[in-house]
């Protein structure tokens, strides 16, 4: 069906793929649109679909930025079956790694200073890829870079985490300080340059995940200042200043769309949206204010980049996973407290009742939700980690799953236990999939 809509026959495409992957030394730089072979309007995603449809499995997915040696993550997001379950980890780069602490000492930079230079960002992004057998890299950045781009000062005082020392005090302050629009190519050029450099460093080894905070999470920090105090301030704005809160969320939504789109244009293979502050918004307000923003982000990114997988994590608000599936996200994420089997069942039942507008046109893939506490130094053992990984895979099944954590690494984890988790997910899922395939399951 796909081939019949194109201007090129399936045999031509299969031959083209064979030449690209088997002969050309610079295959990783392959872009179908750059070849004058009548492929106008034929996306890389459609080329992959056509080859698979005709029984020719390419050795790697063709992303918009070139071929991937390890395409497990992309295939799961597209709804394809895989030979093992892919795994990556929230905050996989950073302070739990000895090499990260050594790099900070070597450069004399703190976390926020590292984010200013692409060479630092690329190094920190690559550190966990070198250490662990991960199936994706994620841009080393912070959720508040969008707030910074809008003129909000962000600081990191010792022991207090990321803070906004001068949050918005009210509607008048908001209108005076926050521009209605910004040029992300100018204000966030260092991030976009970082993405390009990371893609070069990865050299097609694994996909690169770009990300942004969702608008509600950004607003939460912009009006409250920190995750530790003033936790009710965001909800108060929604109740007492609904018009201005909506205007701020609209501005943030537009910036997030432009920012994530720019990351994709720079080479990001997948896009993760983090609604990290779902614990601090009422369910009613979530559906009235936060959900429409995430729906707009999905819709506009899908229009601009129809083949790029979109992932979402509403931490503390995973009651909305079914609705996010219907919003068109390809992978939805469970936090630590989310019921695994019930979530899988709910997504399947919902997709049967109404076809989701995601890449698969079916149940969204799941991501999560290993308990990070088992990885803390002195609190877990390799045997416990392996057993918990096996239990997670048994509950969720090894297919249409991206193994991850229920929340981010905290910096207190033992790298040996982290490595054990990654390797256990791979080995156990590989065995499970092979056994199920042997009996036709």
Short mmCIF file of C-alpha atoms in Angstrom, two decimals:
data_model
loop_
_atom_site.label_atom_id
_atom_site.label_comp_id
_atom_site.label_asym_id
_atom_site.label_seq_id
_atom_site.Cartn_x
_atom_site.Cartn_y
_atom_site.Cartn_z
CA UNK A 1 0.00 0.00 0.00
CA UNK A 2 2.78 2.39 0.88
CA UNK A 3 4.71 1.59 -2.27
CA UNK A 4 1.69 2.04 -4.49
CA UNK A 5 1.40 5.63 -3.29
CA UNK A 6 4.99 6.48 -4.20
CA UNK A 7 6.66 7.17 -7.51
CA UNK A 8 9.15 4.35 -7.09
CA UNK A 9 8.62 0.58 -7.17
CA UNK A 10 9.31 -1.64 -4.19
CA UNK A 11 12.09 -3.40 -6.07
CA UNK A 12 13.80 -0.09 -6.79
CA UNK A 13 13.61 0.92 -3.15
CA UNK A 14 14.93 -2.43 -1.97
CA UNK A 15 17.84 -2.18 -4.38
CA UNK A 16 18.50 1.37 -3.26
CA UNK A 17 18.56 0.33 0.38
CA UNK A 18 20.93 -2.54 -0.38
CA UNK A 19 23.36 -0.20 -2.11
CA UNK A 20 23.17 2.38 0.65
CA UNK A 21 23.67 -0.03 3.54
CA UNK A 22 26.05 -2.48 1.90
CA UNK A 23 28.23 -0.47 -0.45
CA UNK A 24 28.46 3.20 0.29
CA UNK A 25 31.06 4.02 2.96
CA UNK A 26 29.18 7.13 4.05
CA UNK A 27 25.80 5.44 4.42
CA UNK A 28 25.16 7.16 7.74
CA UNK A 29 24.83 10.44 5.90
CA UNK A 30 22.26 9.00 3.50
CA UNK A 31 19.25 11.16 2.87
CA UNK A 32 16.75 9.87 0.27
CA UNK A 33 15.55 13.38 -0.48
CA UNK A 34 19.07 14.35 -1.49
CA UNK A 35 19.13 11.77 -4.28
CA UNK A 36 17.56 12.82 -7.57
CA UNK A 37 15.66 9.56 -8.01
CA UNK A 38 12.08 10.77 -8.12
CA UNK A 39 11.70 10.45 -4.34
CA UNK A 40 10.18 13.89 -3.88
CA UNK A 41 7.69 13.75 -1.02
CA UNK A 42 8.85 10.27 -0.01
CA UNK A 43 9.98 10.54 3.60
CA UNK A 44 12.60 8.40 5.26
CA UNK A 45 9.90 6.96 7.48
CA UNK A 46 7.88 5.88 4.44
CA UNK A 47 10.99 4.33 2.91
CA UNK A 48 11.42 2.19 6.01
CA UNK A 49 7.74 1.23 5.93
CA UNK A 50 7.98 0.24 2.30
CA UNK A 51 11.03 -1.94 2.82
CA UNK A 52 9.49 -3.71 5.81
CA UNK A 53 6.19 -4.13 3.95
CA UNK A 54 8.05 -5.93 1.19
CA UNK A 55 9.95 -8.24 3.53
CA UNK A 56 13.26 -6.40 3.41
CA UNK A 57 14.26 -5.55 6.98
CA UNK A 58 16.90 -2.86 6.87
CA UNK A 59 19.84 -3.33 9.23
CA UNK A 60 18.98 -0.03 10.88
CA UNK A 61 16.18 2.50 10.86
CA UNK A 62 16.63 5.47 8.60
CA UNK A 63 15.99 8.53 10.72
CA UNK A 64 15.83 12.06 9.44
CA UNK A 65 19.44 12.45 10.51
CA UNK A 66 20.83 9.24 8.99
CA UNK A 67 21.00 5.51 9.68
CA UNK A 68 20.97 4.11 13.21
CA UNK A 69 23.00 1.05 14.16
CA UNK A 70 20.70 0.43 17.12
CA UNK A 71 17.11 1.34 16.27
CA UNK A 72 15.28 -0.57 19.02
CA UNK A 73 13.85 2.56 20.62
CA UNK A 74 12.53 3.97 17.37
CA UNK A 75 10.98 0.65 16.39
CA UNK A 76 9.17 0.31 19.71
CA UNK A 77 7.81 3.85 19.38
CA UNK A 78 6.52 3.01 15.91
CA UNK A 79 4.75 -0.07 17.24
CA UNK A 80 7.10 -2.65 15.75
CA UNK A 81 8.26 -5.79 17.50
CA UNK A 82 11.88 -6.00 18.60
CA UNK A 83 14.35 -8.74 19.44
CA UNK A 84 14.86 -7.34 22.95
CA UNK A 85 13.46 -4.58 25.14
CA UNK A 86 15.34 -1.28 24.82
CA UNK A 87 16.34 0.67 27.90
CA UNK A 88 17.47 4.18 28.77
CA UNK A 89 17.22 6.05 32.07
CA UNK A 90 15.89 9.40 33.21
CA UNK A 91 18.93 11.52 34.21
CA UNK A 92 21.28 8.82 32.93
CA UNK A 93 23.92 11.52 32.53
CA UNK A 94 25.12 13.52 35.48
CA UNK A 95 25.89 13.30 39.11
CA UNK A 96 25.70 9.56 39.77
CA UNK A 97 28.70 9.09 37.44
CA UNK A 98 32.22 9.51 38.83
CA UNK A 99 33.40 10.72 35.43
CA UNK A 100 30.81 13.51 35.52
CA UNK A 101 32.03 14.76 38.87
CA UNK A 102 35.60 14.55 37.60
CA UNK A 103 34.66 16.52 34.49
CA UNK A 104 33.03 19.26 36.56
CA UNK A 105 36.19 19.51 38.65
CA UNK A 106 38.38 19.53 35.55
CA UNK A 107 36.38 22.30 33.85
CA UNK A 108 35.59 24.27 37.00
CA UNK A 109 31.95 24.43 35.90
CA UNK A 110 28.78 23.75 37.81
CA UNK A 111 25.75 22.14 36.18
CA UNK A 112 24.28 25.33 34.73
CA UNK A 113 27.67 26.46 33.42
CA UNK A 114 28.16 23.14 31.66
CA UNK A 115 24.94 23.75 29.73
CA UNK A 116 26.31 26.92 28.19
CA UNK A 117 28.87 25.26 25.89
CA UNK A 118 28.05 22.54 23.33
CA UNK A 119 31.35 20.72 23.93
CA UNK A 120 30.47 20.30 27.61
CA UNK A 121 26.92 19.20 26.79
CA UNK A 122 28.17 16.64 24.28
CA UNK A 123 30.72 15.21 26.71
CA UNK A 124 28.16 14.81 29.49
CA UNK A 125 25.63 13.29 27.09
CA UNK A 126 28.17 10.73 25.89
CA UNK A 127 29.46 9.64 29.32
CA UNK A 128 26.62 7.17 30.10
CA UNK A 129 26.71 5.89 26.50
CA UNK A 130 30.35 4.96 26.97
CA UNK A 131 29.77 3.34 30.37
CA UNK A 132 26.47 1.48 29.86
CA UNK A 133 24.91 -0.54 27.04
CA UNK A 134 22.05 1.94 26.67
CA UNK A 135 19.74 2.05 23.68
CA UNK A 136 19.48 5.84 23.48
CA UNK A 137 21.24 9.03 24.44
CA UNK A 138 19.30 11.99 25.80
CA UNK A 139 20.34 15.59 25.46
CA UNK A 140 22.13 16.76 28.61
CA UNK A 141 20.14 19.83 29.54
CA UNK A 142 17.62 21.17 32.03
CA UNK A 143 13.87 21.62 31.92
CA UNK A 144 14.17 25.34 32.73
CA UNK A 145 16.16 26.44 29.68
CA UNK A 146 12.87 27.54 28.11
CA UNK A 147 12.14 29.74 31.12
CA UNK A 148 15.64 31.21 30.85
CA UNK A 149 15.07 31.96 27.17
CA UNK A 150 12.02 33.98 28.22
CA UNK A 151 14.14 36.10 30.58
CA UNK A 152 13.65 34.20 33.84
CA UNK A 153 16.86 33.95 35.86
CA UNK A 154 17.69 30.41 37.00
CA UNK A 155 20.24 29.62 39.70
CA UNK A 156 21.64 26.54 41.37
CA UNK A 157 22.66 27.36 44.96
CA UNK A 158 24.53 24.55 46.67
CA UNK A 159 22.30 21.85 48.11
CA UNK A 160 19.04 23.53 47.05
CA UNK A 161 18.65 22.34 43.48
CA UNK A 162 17.50 24.46 40.57
CA UNK A 163 15.67 27.61 41.68
CA UNK A 164 14.09 30.70 40.19
CA UNK A 165 15.17 33.41 42.67
CA UNK A 166 12.73 35.99 41.31
CA UNK A 167 9.50 34.25 40.30
CA UNK A 168 6.59 36.07 38.74
CA UNK A 169 4.65 37.82 41.50
CA UNK A 170 1.39 38.43 39.66
CA UNK A 171 -0.28 39.35 36.36
CA UNK A 172 1.34 42.78 36.10
CA UNK A 173 4.79 41.33 36.70
CA UNK A 174 4.11 38.66 34.08
CA UNK A 175 3.09 41.22 31.45
CA UNK A 176 6.12 43.40 32.18
CA UNK A 177 8.75 40.64 32.15
CA UNK A 178 7.65 37.90 29.75
CA UNK A 179 7.74 38.54 25.98
CA UNK A 180 4.86 37.21 23.89
CA UNK A 181 7.25 35.41 21.58
CA UNK A 182 10.96 34.64 21.17
CA UNK A 183 13.24 33.34 18.44
CA UNK A 184 14.47 29.98 19.76
CA UNK A 185 17.18 29.88 17.11
CA UNK A 186 18.67 32.91 18.81
CA UNK A 187 17.82 32.41 22.48
CA UNK A 188 18.51 28.66 22.55
CA UNK A 189 21.17 28.46 19.86
CA UNK A 190 23.63 26.82 22.30
CA UNK A 191 21.22 23.92 22.80
CA UNK A 192 20.63 23.50 19.07
CA UNK A 193 24.39 23.52 18.47
CA UNK A 194 24.75 20.93 21.23
CA UNK A 195 22.30 18.60 19.49
CA UNK A 196 24.28 18.81 16.26
CA UNK A 197 27.54 18.07 18.05
CA UNK A 198 26.07 15.13 19.97
CA UNK A 199 24.76 13.60 16.75
CA UNK A 200 28.24 13.85 15.33
CA UNK A 201 29.73 12.20 18.43
CA UNK A 202 27.13 9.41 18.43
CA UNK A 203 27.88 8.63 14.78
CA UNK A 204 24.64 6.65 14.46
CA UNK A 205 25.31 4.33 17.40
CA UNK A 206 21.97 4.95 19.12
CA UNK A 207 19.16 7.47 18.66
CA UNK A 208 19.27 10.85 20.37
CA UNK A 209 16.28 11.89 22.45
CA UNK A 210 15.57 15.59 22.60
CA UNK A 211 13.30 16.97 25.29
CA UNK A 212 11.47 19.85 26.85
CA UNK A 213 9.44 20.48 29.94
CA UNK A 214 5.72 20.80 29.29
CA UNK A 215 4.12 24.24 29.74
CA UNK A 216 2.51 23.55 33.14
CA UNK A 217 5.85 22.40 34.59
CA UNK A 218 7.54 25.54 33.27
CA UNK A 219 4.79 27.75 34.67
CA UNK A 220 5.03 25.99 38.03
CA UNK A 221 8.66 27.05 38.40
CA UNK A 222 8.18 30.49 36.90
CA UNK A 223 5.56 31.47 39.48
CA UNK A 224 6.68 29.31 42.41
CA UNK A 225 10.45 29.42 42.15
CA UNK A 226 11.32 25.91 43.31
CA UNK A 227 10.01 22.37 43.64
CA UNK A 228 10.57 22.34 47.40
CA UNK A 229 8.51 25.31 48.65
CA UNK A 230 5.60 27.40 47.35
CA UNK A 231 4.19 24.21 45.85
CA UNK A 232 0.66 25.61 45.84
CA UNK A 233 1.58 28.79 43.94
CA UNK A 234 1.00 27.40 40.45
CA UNK A 235 -2.47 26.10 41.27
CA UNK A 236 -3.26 29.41 42.98
CA UNK A 237 -2.45 31.25 39.75
CA UNK A 238 -4.80 28.97 37.82
CA UNK A 239 -7.62 29.74 40.26
CA UNK A 240 -7.04 33.45 40.93
CA UNK A 241 -5.59 34.60 37.59
CA UNK A 242 -7.09 32.19 35.01
CA UNK A 243 -6.83 34.55 32.02
CA UNK A 244 -3.21 35.47 32.66
CA UNK A 245 -2.32 31.86 33.50
CA UNK A 246 -3.79 30.76 30.18
CA UNK A 247 -1.89 33.49 28.35
CA UNK A 248 1.37 32.36 29.96
CA UNK A 249 0.66 28.73 29.10
CA UNK A 250 -0.08 29.70 25.49
CA UNK A 251 3.24 31.54 25.23
CA UNK A 252 5.07 28.57 26.72
CA UNK A 253 3.32 26.12 24.40
CA UNK A 254 4.40 28.06 21.32
CA UNK A 255 8.00 28.24 22.55
CA UNK A 256 8.10 24.53 23.43
CA UNK A 257 6.85 23.62 19.94
CA UNK A 258 9.49 25.80 18.26
CA UNK A 259 12.21 24.59 20.64
CA UNK A 260 11.53 20.88 20.23
CA UNK A 261 11.07 21.30 16.49
CA UNK A 262 14.48 22.99 16.30
CA UNK A 263 16.03 20.06 18.17
CA UNK A 264 14.54 17.66 15.62
CA UNK A 265 15.80 19.80 12.75
CA UNK A 266 19.24 19.64 14.38
CA UNK A 267 19.18 15.84 14.47
CA UNK A 268 17.15 14.58 17.43
CA UNK A 269 15.56 11.24 16.53
CA UNK A 270 12.82 11.21 19.19
CA UNK A 271 11.21 13.84 21.38
CA UNK A 272 10.32 13.49 25.08
CA UNK A 273 7.91 15.89 26.77
CA UNK A 274 8.22 16.04 30.57
CA UNK A 275 5.21 17.11 32.63
CA UNK A 276 7.27 16.75 35.78
CA UNK A 277 5.00 18.64 38.18
CA UNK A 278 1.81 16.64 37.85
CA UNK A 279 1.77 16.15 41.62
CA UNK A 280 1.10 19.85 42.13
CA UNK A 281 -1.94 20.43 39.97
CA UNK A 282 -5.47 19.22 40.64
CA UNK A 283 -6.96 16.70 38.25
CA UNK A 284 -9.58 19.24 37.19
CA UNK A 285 -6.94 21.87 36.47
CA UNK A 286 -4.75 19.33 34.69
CA UNK A 287 -7.46 18.62 32.14
CA UNK A 288 -8.45 22.27 31.82
CA UNK A 289 -4.98 23.77 31.52
CA UNK A 290 -2.13 21.26 31.15
CA UNK A 291 -3.68 18.69 28.81
CA UNK A 292 -4.65 21.15 26.04
CA UNK A 293 -1.03 22.36 25.94
CA UNK A 294 0.27 18.83 25.47
CA UNK A 295 -2.34 18.16 22.82
CA UNK A 296 -1.22 21.24 20.89
CA UNK A 297 2.44 20.25 21.19
CA UNK A 298 1.75 16.77 19.81
CA UNK A 299 -0.43 18.07 16.97
CA UNK A 300 1.99 20.73 15.82
CA UNK A 301 5.09 18.54 16.11
CA UNK A 302 3.36 15.76 14.18
CA UNK A 303 2.46 18.24 11.45
CA UNK A 304 6.05 19.48 11.23
CA UNK A 305 7.79 16.11 11.72
CA UNK A 306 5.33 13.32 10.84
CA UNK A 307 7.81 10.45 11.28
CA UNK A 308 9.44 11.46 14.57
CA UNK A 309 8.29 9.47 17.64
CA UNK A 310 6.85 11.52 20.49
CA UNK A 311 7.12 10.40 24.12
CA UNK A 312 5.40 11.93 27.14
CA UNK A 313 5.79 11.61 30.92
CA UNK A 314 3.09 13.15 33.15
CA UNK A 315 4.79 12.35 36.44
CA UNK A 316 2.23 12.41 39.24
CA UNK A 317 -0.61 12.57 36.72
CA UNK A 318 -0.46 9.16 35.07
CA UNK A 319 -4.25 8.96 35.38
CA UNK A 320 -4.04 10.82 32.04
CA UNK A 321 -2.06 8.18 30.10
CA UNK A 322 -5.08 6.94 28.14
CA UNK A 323 -5.96 10.52 27.18
CA UNK A 324 -2.38 11.20 26.13
CA UNK A 325 -2.59 8.11 23.94
CA UNK A 326 -5.64 9.64 22.29
CA UNK A 327 -3.71 12.90 21.97
CA UNK A 328 -1.41 11.01 19.62
CA UNK A 329 1.70 10.38 21.70
CA UNK A 330 3.52 7.24 20.60
CA UNK A 331 4.92 6.28 24.00
CA UNK A 332 3.38 7.14 27.38
CA UNK A 333 5.34 6.87 30.61
CA UNK A 334 4.45 5.35 33.98
CA UNK A 335 5.85 6.77 37.18
CA UNK A 336 6.85 4.54 40.08
CA UNK A 337 3.32 4.38 41.51
CA UNK A 338 1.57 3.47 38.24
CA UNK A 339 -0.09 0.05 38.06
CA UNK A 340 1.64 -1.80 35.25
CA UNK A 341 -0.76 -4.49 34.00
CA UNK A 342 -3.81 -2.27 34.52
CA UNK A 343 -2.22 0.50 32.46
CA UNK A 344 -1.36 -1.83 29.60
CA UNK A 345 -4.92 -3.18 29.66
CA UNK A 346 -6.47 0.30 29.76
CA UNK A 347 -4.43 1.46 26.76
CA UNK A 348 -5.40 -1.60 24.75
CA UNK A 349 -9.08 -1.26 25.60
CA UNK A 350 -9.08 2.44 24.73
CA UNK A 351 -7.30 1.87 21.40
CA UNK A 352 -9.83 -0.80 20.49
CA UNK A 353 -12.70 1.59 21.15
CA UNK A 354 -11.12 4.52 19.30
CA UNK A 355 -8.05 4.40 17.08
CA UNK A 356 -5.35 6.73 18.46
CA UNK A 357 -3.71 9.17 16.01
CA UNK A 358 -0.20 7.93 16.81
CA UNK A 359 2.37 6.37 14.49
CA UNK A 360 1.15 2.86 15.22
CA UNK A 361 -2.57 3.70 14.98
CA UNK A 362 -2.94 1.42 17.98
CA UNK A 363 -2.07 1.14 21.67
CA UNK A 364 0.78 3.43 22.62
CA UNK A 365 4.06 1.96 23.72
CA UNK A 366 4.79 2.05 27.43
CA UNK A 367 7.83 3.46 29.18
CA UNK A 368 8.99 2.99 32.78
CA UNK A 369 8.81 2.25 35.64
CA UNK A 370 11.62 0.55 37.57
CA UNK A 371 11.96 1.75 41.18
CA UNK A 372 15.11 3.87 41.36
CA UNK A 373 15.48 3.13 45.08
CA UNK A 374 16.83 -0.33 44.26
CA UNK A 375 19.81 1.28 42.53
CA UNK A 376 20.99 3.36 45.47
CA UNK A 377 24.38 2.52 46.85
CA UNK A 378 24.08 0.29 49.92
CA UNK A 379 20.32 -0.28 49.52
CA UNK A 380 20.10 -2.83 46.72
CA UNK A 381 21.99 -5.82 45.37
CA UNK A 382 22.54 -7.14 41.86
CA UNK A 383 20.30 -10.10 42.64
CA UNK A 384 17.49 -7.78 43.77
CA UNK A 385 17.90 -5.57 40.71
CA UNK A 386 17.79 -8.55 38.36
CA UNK A 387 14.72 -9.99 40.11
CA UNK A 388 12.90 -6.66 39.97
CA UNK A 389 13.77 -6.24 36.28
CA UNK A 390 12.40 -9.71 35.56
CA UNK A 391 9.20 -8.92 37.47
CA UNK A 392 8.69 -5.70 35.52
CA UNK A 393 9.16 -7.46 32.19
CA UNK A 394 6.78 -10.23 33.24
CA UNK A 395 4.06 -7.75 34.23
CA UNK A 396 4.38 -5.52 31.18
CA UNK A 397 5.63 -7.98 28.59
CA UNK A 398 8.88 -7.40 26.70
CA UNK A 399 7.31 -5.96 23.53
CA UNK A 400 6.07 -2.40 22.97
CA UNK A 401 8.02 -1.44 26.07
CA UNK A 402 10.86 0.99 26.65
CA UNK A 403 12.35 0.05 30.00
CA UNK A 404 13.13 3.04 32.16
CA UNK A 405 12.73 4.32 35.70
CA UNK A 406 9.65 5.62 37.47
CA UNK A 407 11.58 8.82 38.25
CA UNK A 408 15.05 10.15 37.52
CA UNK A 409 18.35 9.04 38.99
CA UNK A 410 19.07 11.10 42.09
CA UNK A 411 22.88 11.04 42.15
CA UNK A 412 23.09 8.49 44.97
CA UNK A 413 23.03 5.40 42.74
CA UNK A 414 25.74 2.77 42.40
CA UNK A 415 26.92 2.65 38.76
CA UNK A 416 27.42 -1.11 39.08
CA UNK A 417 23.76 -1.55 39.98
CA UNK A 418 22.74 0.74 37.12
CA UNK A 419 24.79 -1.38 34.73
CA UNK A 420 23.17 -4.49 36.20
CA UNK A 421 19.72 -3.09 35.46
CA UNK A 422 20.56 -2.24 31.86
CA UNK A 423 22.17 -5.62 31.18
CA UNK A 424 19.38 -7.51 32.97
CA UNK A 425 16.69 -5.85 30.88
CA UNK A 426 18.50 -6.88 27.73
CA UNK A 427 19.32 -10.46 28.69
CA UNK A 428 15.97 -11.28 30.29
CA UNK A 429 13.89 -9.73 27.52
CA UNK A 430 15.99 -11.39 24.84
CA UNK A 431 15.28 -14.76 26.43
CA UNK A 432 11.58 -14.04 26.96
CA UNK A 433 11.06 -12.92 23.36
CA UNK A 434 12.95 -15.92 21.97
CA UNK A 435 10.94 -18.35 24.12
CA UNK A 436 7.61 -16.77 23.19
CA UNK A 437 8.54 -16.75 19.54
CA UNK A 438 9.41 -20.44 19.69
CA UNK A 439 5.91 -21.31 20.90
CA UNK A 440 4.18 -18.84 18.63
CA UNK A 441 3.17 -16.30 21.28
#
